[in-house]
XYZ file of C-alpha atoms in Angstrom:
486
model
C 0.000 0.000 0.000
C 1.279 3.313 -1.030
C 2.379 5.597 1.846
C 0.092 8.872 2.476
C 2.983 11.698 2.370
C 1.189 14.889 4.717
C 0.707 18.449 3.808
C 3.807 21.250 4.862
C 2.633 21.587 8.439
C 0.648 18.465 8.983
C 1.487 14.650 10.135
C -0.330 11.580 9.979
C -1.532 10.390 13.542
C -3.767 7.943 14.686
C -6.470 8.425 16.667
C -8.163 4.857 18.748
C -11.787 5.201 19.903
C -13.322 2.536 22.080
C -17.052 1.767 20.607
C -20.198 1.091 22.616
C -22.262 -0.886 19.163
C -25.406 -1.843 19.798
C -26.498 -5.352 18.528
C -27.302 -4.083 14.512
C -24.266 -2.893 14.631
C -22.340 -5.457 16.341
C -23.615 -7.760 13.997
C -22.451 -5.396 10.996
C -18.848 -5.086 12.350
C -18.804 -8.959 12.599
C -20.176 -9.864 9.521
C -17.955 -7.203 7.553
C -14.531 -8.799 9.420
C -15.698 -12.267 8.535
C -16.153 -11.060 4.696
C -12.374 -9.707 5.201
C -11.413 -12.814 6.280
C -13.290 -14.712 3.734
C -11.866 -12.792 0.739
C -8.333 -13.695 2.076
C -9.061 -17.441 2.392
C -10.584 -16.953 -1.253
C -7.213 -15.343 -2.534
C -5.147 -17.792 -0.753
C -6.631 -20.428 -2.210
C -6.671 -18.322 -6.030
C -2.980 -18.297 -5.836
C -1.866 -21.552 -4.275
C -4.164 -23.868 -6.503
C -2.012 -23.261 -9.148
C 1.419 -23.908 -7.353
C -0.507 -27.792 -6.450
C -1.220 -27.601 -10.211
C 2.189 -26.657 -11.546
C 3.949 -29.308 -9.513
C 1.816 -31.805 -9.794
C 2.308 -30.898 -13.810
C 5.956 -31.290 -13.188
C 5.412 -34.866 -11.953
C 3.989 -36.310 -14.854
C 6.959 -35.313 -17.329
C 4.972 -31.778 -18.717
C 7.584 -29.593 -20.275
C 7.974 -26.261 -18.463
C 6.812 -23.931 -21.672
C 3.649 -26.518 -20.725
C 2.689 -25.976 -17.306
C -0.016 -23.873 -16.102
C 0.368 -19.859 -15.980
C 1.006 -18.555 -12.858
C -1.192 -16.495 -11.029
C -0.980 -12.946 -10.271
C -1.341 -11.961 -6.554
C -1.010 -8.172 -7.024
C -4.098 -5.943 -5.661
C -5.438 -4.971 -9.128
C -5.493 -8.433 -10.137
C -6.732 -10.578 -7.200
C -9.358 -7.488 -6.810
C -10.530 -8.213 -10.451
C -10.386 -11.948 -10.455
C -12.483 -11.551 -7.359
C -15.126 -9.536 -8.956
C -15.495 -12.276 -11.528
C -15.649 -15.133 -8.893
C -17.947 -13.442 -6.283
C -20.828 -13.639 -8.197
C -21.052 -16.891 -9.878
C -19.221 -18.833 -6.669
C -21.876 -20.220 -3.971
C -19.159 -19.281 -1.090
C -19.770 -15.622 -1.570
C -23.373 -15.908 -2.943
C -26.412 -14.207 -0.941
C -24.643 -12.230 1.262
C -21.868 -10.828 -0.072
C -23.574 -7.563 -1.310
C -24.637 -6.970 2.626
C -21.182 -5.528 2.929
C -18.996 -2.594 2.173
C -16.569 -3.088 -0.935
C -13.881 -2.586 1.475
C -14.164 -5.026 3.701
C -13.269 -7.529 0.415
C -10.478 -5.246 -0.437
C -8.886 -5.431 3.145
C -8.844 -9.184 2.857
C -7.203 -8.979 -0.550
C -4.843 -6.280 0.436
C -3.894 -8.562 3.260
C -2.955 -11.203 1.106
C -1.452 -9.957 -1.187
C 1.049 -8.399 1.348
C 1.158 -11.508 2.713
C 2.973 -13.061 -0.063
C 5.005 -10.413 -1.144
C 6.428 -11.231 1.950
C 6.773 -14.565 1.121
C 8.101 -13.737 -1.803
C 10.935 -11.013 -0.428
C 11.810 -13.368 2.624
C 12.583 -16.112 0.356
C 14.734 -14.074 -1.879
C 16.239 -12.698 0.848
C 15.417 -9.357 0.160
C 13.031 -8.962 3.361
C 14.982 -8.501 6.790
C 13.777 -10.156 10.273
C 12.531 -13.558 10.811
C 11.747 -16.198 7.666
C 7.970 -15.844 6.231
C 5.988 -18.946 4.869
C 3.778 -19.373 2.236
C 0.315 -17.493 3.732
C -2.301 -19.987 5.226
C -6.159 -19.760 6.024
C -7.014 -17.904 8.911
C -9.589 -19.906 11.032
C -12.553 -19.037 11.412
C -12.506 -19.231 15.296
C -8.876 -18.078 15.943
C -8.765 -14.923 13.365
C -7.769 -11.475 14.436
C -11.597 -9.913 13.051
C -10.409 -6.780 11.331
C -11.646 -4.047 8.504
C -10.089 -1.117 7.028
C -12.082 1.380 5.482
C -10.678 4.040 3.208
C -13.836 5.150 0.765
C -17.120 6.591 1.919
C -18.400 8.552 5.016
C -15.853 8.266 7.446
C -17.107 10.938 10.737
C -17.721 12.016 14.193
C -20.939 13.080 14.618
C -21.538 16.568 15.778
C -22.355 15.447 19.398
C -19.097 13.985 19.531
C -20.600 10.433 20.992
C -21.047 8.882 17.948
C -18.879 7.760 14.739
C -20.218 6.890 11.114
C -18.699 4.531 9.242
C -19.481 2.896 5.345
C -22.283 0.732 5.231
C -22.333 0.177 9.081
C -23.685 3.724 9.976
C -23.864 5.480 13.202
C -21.348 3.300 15.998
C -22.206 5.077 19.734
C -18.260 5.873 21.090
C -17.194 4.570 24.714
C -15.604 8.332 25.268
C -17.085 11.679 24.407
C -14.452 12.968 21.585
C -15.653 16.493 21.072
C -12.254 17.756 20.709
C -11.788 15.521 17.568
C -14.643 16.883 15.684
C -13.838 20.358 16.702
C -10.127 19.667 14.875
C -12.124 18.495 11.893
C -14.355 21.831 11.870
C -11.819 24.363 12.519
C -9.690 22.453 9.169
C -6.731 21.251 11.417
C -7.766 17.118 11.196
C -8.573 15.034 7.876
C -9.697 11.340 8.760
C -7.846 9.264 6.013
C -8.775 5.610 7.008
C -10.296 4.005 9.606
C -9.916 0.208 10.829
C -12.712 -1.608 13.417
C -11.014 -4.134 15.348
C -11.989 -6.286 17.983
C -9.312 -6.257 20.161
C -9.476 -7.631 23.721
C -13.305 -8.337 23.881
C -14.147 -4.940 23.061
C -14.601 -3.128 18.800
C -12.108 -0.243 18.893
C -11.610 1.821 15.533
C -8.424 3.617 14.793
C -9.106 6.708 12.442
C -5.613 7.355 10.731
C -6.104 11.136 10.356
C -3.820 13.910 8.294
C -3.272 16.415 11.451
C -1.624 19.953 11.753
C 1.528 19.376 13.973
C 1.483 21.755 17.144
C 4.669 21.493 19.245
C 3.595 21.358 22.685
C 6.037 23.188 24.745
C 8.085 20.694 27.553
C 8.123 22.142 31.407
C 12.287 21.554 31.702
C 13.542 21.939 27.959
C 16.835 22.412 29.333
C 16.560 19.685 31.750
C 18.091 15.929 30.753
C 16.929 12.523 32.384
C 18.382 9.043 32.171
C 16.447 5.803 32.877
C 17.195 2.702 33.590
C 14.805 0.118 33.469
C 14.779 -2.842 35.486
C 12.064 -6.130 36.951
C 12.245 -5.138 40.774
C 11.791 -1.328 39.919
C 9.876 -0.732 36.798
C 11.885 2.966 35.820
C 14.969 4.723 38.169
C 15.908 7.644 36.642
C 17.476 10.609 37.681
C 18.125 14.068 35.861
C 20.713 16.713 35.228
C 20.187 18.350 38.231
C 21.074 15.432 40.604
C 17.062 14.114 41.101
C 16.493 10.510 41.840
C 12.890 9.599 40.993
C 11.511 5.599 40.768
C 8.556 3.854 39.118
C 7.663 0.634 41.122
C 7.182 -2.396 38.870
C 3.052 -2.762 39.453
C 3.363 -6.667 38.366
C -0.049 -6.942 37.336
C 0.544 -10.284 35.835
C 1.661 -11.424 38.793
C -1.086 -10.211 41.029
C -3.224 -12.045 38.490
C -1.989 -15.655 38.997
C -4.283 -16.765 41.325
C -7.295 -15.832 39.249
C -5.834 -17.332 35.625
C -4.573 -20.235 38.037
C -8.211 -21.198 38.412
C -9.357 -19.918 34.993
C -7.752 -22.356 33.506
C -8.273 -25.348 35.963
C -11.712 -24.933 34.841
C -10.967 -24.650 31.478
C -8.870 -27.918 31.467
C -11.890 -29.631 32.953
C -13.875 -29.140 29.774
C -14.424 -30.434 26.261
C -11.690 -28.414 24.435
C -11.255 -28.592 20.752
C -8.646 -31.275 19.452
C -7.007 -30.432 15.929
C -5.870 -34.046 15.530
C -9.323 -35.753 15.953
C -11.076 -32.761 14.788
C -13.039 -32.254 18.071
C -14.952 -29.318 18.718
C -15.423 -27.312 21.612
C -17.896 -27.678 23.927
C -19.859 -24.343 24.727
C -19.208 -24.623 28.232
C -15.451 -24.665 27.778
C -15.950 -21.660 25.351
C -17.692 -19.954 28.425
C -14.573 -20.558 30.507
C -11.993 -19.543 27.901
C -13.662 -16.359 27.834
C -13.616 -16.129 31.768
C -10.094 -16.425 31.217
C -9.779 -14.127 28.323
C -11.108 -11.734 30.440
C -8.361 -12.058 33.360
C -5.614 -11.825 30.290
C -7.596 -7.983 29.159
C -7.917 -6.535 32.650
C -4.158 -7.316 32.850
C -2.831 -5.649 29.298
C -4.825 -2.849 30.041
C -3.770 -2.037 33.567
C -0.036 -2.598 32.133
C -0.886 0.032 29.002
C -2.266 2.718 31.520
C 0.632 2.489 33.689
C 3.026 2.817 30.558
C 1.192 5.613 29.179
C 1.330 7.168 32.270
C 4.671 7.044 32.705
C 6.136 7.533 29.290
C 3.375 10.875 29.101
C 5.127 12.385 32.492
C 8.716 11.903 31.226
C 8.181 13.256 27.594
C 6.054 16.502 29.086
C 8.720 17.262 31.613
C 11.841 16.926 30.015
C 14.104 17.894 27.441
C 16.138 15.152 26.688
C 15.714 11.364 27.582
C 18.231 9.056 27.826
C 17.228 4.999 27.671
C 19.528 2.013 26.810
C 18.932 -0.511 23.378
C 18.388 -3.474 25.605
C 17.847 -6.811 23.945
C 14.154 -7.600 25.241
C 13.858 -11.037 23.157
C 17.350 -12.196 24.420
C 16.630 -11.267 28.062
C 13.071 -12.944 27.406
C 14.858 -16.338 26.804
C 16.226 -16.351 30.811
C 13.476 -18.961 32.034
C 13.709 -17.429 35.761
C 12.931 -14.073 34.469
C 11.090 -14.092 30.854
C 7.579 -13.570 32.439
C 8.356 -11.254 34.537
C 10.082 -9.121 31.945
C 7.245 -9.450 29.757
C 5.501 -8.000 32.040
C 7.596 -5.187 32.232
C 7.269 -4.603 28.750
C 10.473 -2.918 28.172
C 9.901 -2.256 24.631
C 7.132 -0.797 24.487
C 8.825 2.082 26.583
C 10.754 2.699 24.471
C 8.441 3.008 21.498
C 6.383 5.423 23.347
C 9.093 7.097 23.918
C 10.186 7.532 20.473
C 7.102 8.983 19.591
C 6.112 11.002 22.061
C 9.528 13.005 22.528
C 8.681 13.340 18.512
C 5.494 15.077 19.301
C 6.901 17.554 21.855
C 9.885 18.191 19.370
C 12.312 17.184 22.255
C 15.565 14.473 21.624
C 15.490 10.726 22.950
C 19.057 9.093 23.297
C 19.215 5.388 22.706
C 22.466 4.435 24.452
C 24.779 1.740 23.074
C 23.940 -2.022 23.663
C 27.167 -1.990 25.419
C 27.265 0.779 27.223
C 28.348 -0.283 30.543
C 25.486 2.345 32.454
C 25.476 -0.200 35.350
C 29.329 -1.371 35.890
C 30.501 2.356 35.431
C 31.215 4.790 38.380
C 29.141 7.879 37.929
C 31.542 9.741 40.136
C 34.621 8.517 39.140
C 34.216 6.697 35.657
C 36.388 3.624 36.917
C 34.556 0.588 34.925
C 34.677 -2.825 36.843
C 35.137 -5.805 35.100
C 32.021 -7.997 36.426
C 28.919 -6.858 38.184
C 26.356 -9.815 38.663
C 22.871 -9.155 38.478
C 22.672 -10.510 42.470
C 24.529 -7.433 43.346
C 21.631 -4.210 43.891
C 24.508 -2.126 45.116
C 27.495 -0.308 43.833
C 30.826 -0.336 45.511
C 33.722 1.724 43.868
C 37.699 0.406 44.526
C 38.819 3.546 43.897
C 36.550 6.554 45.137
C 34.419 4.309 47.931
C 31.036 5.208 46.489
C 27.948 3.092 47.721
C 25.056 3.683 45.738
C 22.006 1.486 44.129
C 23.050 -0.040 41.435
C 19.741 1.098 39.339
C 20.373 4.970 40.651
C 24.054 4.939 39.529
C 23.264 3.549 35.934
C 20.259 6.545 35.707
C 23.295 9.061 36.788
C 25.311 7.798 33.642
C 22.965 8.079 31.438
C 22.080 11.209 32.173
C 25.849 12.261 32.219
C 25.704 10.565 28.531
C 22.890 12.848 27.196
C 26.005 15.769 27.662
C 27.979 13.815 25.064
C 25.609 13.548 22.805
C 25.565 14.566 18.867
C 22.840 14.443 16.070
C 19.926 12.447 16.297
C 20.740 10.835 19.477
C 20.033 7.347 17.690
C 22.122 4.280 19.231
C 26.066 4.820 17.776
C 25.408 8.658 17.620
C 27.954 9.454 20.051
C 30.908 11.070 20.590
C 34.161 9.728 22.175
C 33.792 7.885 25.602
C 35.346 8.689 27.939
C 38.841 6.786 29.214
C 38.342 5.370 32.428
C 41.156 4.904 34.440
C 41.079 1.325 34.542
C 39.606 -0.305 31.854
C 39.080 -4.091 31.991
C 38.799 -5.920 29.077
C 35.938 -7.126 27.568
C 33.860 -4.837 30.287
C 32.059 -2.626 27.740
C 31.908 -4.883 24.496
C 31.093 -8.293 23.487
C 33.324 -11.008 22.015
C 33.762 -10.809 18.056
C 31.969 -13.285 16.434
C 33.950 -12.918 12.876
C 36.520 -15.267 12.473
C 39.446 -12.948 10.909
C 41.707 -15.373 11.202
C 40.665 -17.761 8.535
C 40.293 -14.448 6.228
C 44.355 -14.142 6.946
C 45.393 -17.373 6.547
C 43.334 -16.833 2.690
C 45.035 -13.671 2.000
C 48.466 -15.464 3.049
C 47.730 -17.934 0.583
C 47.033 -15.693 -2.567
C 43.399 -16.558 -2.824
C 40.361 -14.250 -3.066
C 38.151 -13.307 -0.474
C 34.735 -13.891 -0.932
C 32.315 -11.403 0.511
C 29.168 -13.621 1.782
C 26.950 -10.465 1.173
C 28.600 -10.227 -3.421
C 27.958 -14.301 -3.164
C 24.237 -13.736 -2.027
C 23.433 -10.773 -4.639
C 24.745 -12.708 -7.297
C 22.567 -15.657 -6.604
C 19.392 -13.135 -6.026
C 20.438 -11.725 -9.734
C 20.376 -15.562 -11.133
C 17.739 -16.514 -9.061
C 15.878 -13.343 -10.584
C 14.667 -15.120 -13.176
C 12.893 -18.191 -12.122
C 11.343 -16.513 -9.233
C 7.696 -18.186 -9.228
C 8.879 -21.329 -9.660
C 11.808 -20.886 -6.188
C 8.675 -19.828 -4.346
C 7.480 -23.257 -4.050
């Protein structure tokens, strides 16, 4: 999908309302996510019926020139193949005319991104984890979704109540006056807007084109660093010497007695069973929504409290200091990966990012490496090893006792000062030399091998970069791309 590029003046925001449908509506918002889902399943199948065909084409001897033309899966085409099938095919027969035209198109749109994906990931051209080829989505386990980008899209003038395309007037959770006084006074332009059910409750998210109004910070000058940790949830302390905490709520953990029995009563009934093909008995549907229930109160306790606490930071100060921690390798430690899921360490720092956007103020990512918690803040003496077990500092050389979060926060803050451009991770200028450096203490181990790359060189042979050796087999593979992607 092409990318919406904003006005001089304006950005693209989004805006997420809580609804309140009533039951013709509920049912509307249902049955236009199911026809998402349904076109998807459609152009899964459109696409993938002629890979079965191809190879099974392949096993009887056909030639290639032979074999059955592939199948398109851009937008314009599975859009227009799907005009020609939805009449004629009893699937989408009787009913598929009760819905808006773009709750089809998000289904298709969703598809085909899904295996351009494919596509990219197994060319190598798409970074991150390897994509498969797109599946059905189930009927009972799908994400209900639509996206909306044609038609009335509104708030009403009361400012309770939203209109959407062929669903009509939705009754809002919130009163959102404000919003529809952006929208008359020419400062808001709702692009899109997407109904999701998300945590036993229809939300829509209006992506709107909205003028951009700096909002002014209450210490500009003022720097904080934070350090984030499991038994305190934020210690940070600012420029002016300030020590300020955020206890770790652990709603997760309060919550383990009620999902405890939750699910003891959910194990007691008829579940479903994929390899016999049982279904679920309504009673353990009842009790998987008890549970369900347990998981929302918990994710939305843990999203106020962020909110909260990312909204104080980015309205107070000027500059904000955080480290790049590695969340998904710390979430491997089997002791500690609930508990620092709970923390939710990244999502701090992407509303963060953000939010010090919006207030036009700077966010410092510190290195990986940085060693925020092994370094003296008074000194700048770096020990060699500092085990987690150990909550307070000790310095050799200046005697200074402090908490081990409180001294990291003081680093960080003392890094904001050493600071240039964007403040992104890397982005900074020369550390400083501590007076007794230990190896190893701020860095981790190469994992290149630059001895075998001597040894070649010693020998007269050529070097091979891995990265030349990969884009010359993603310019032969170029091609014969349809038939690698099966």
């Amino acid at each position: 999908m092409k990318k919406f590029k904003p006005q001089p003046g304006f950005a693209v925001l989004a805006h997420k309302l809580a609804l309140d449908p009533n039951a013709t509506a509920e049912r509307r918002l249902y049955s236009h996510a199911g026809g998402a889902r349904a076109a998807y399943n459609w152009a899964v199948a459109y696409v993938t019926a002629v890979w079965w065909q191809r190879k099974a084409e392949q096993s009887y001897g056909i030639p290639e020139e032979e074999l059955t033309a592939w199948r398109s899966w851009s937008l314009p085409s599975l859009r227009k193949a799907f005009n020609e099938d939805k009449r004629t095919s009893p699937r989408f027969a009787g009913w598929w005319e009760g819905n808006s035209k773009e709750a089809y198109n998000t289904g298709l749109a969703n598809a085909s991104a899904a295996f351009d994906n494919y596509a990219k990931s197994k060319s190598g051209r798409r970074k991150g984890r390897t994509m498969g080829v797109p599946r059905f989505k189930s009927k009972r386990k799908a994400r209900l979704a639509c996206r909306f980008t044609t038609g009335t899209i509104c708030i009403e003038p009361d400012g309770h109540h939203v209109t959407l395309p062929r669903i009509g007037r939705v009754r809002l959770h919130e009163h959102r006056a404000d919003l529809r006084a952006l929208a008359d006074a020419g400062n808001m332009r709702i692009l899109s807007a997407t109904v999701r059910l998300d945590r036993g409750r229809w939300c829509v998210s209006l992506q709107v084109e909205e003028k951009h109004e700096l909002v002014k910070v209450a210490r500009p000058d003022a720097a904080v660093g934070i350090d984030l940790g499991v038994k305190t949830l934020a210690v940070y302390a600012d420029s002016d010497g300030a020590l300020g905490d955020e206890p770790n709520p652990r709603h997760l953990d309060r919550a383990q007695r009620q999902l405890r029995r939750a699910s003891r009563i959910v194990s007691r009934r008829q579940g479903p069973d994929r390899c016999t093909g049982q279904r679920p008995s309504r009673r353990w549907e009842k009790a998987n929504q008890s549970r369900n229930k347990v998981h929302h109160r918990v994710a939305n306790l843990r999203e106020d409290t962020l909110h909260k606490l990312t909204t104080r930071l980015a309205s107070e100060y000027g500059t904000i200091v955080v480290e790049d921690l590695n969340v998904a390798g710390m979430g491997r430690n089997r002791r500690l990966s609930r508990r620092i899921a709970d923390a939710a360490f990244g999502e701090i720092r992407r509303q963060l990012t953000y939010k010090t956007r919006r207030h036009g103020t700077r966010l410092v990512v510190a290195d990986r490496w940085f060693p925020s918690s092994k370094t003296c803040s008074r000194c700048g003496v770096v020990k060699a090893k500092l085990p987690l077990s150990t909550r307070v500092f000790e310095c050799d050389t200046c005697g200074l006792v402090l908490d081990r979060d409180a001294n990291a926060g003081h680093n960080l803050v003392a890094l904001a000062a050493r600071t240039t451009g964007s403040g992104v991770a890397g982005d900074l200028d020369n550390a400083p030399v501590a007076e007794s450096k230990p190896r190893g203490a701020d860095r981790k181990t190469r994992t290149t091998r630059p001895r075998r790359k001597a040894q070649a060189g010693r020998a007269g042979g050529t070097i091979h970069s891995p990265r030349a050796g990969k884009e010359t087999g993603d310019r032969q593979q170029a091609t014969r791309t349809q038939l690698a992607l099966w």
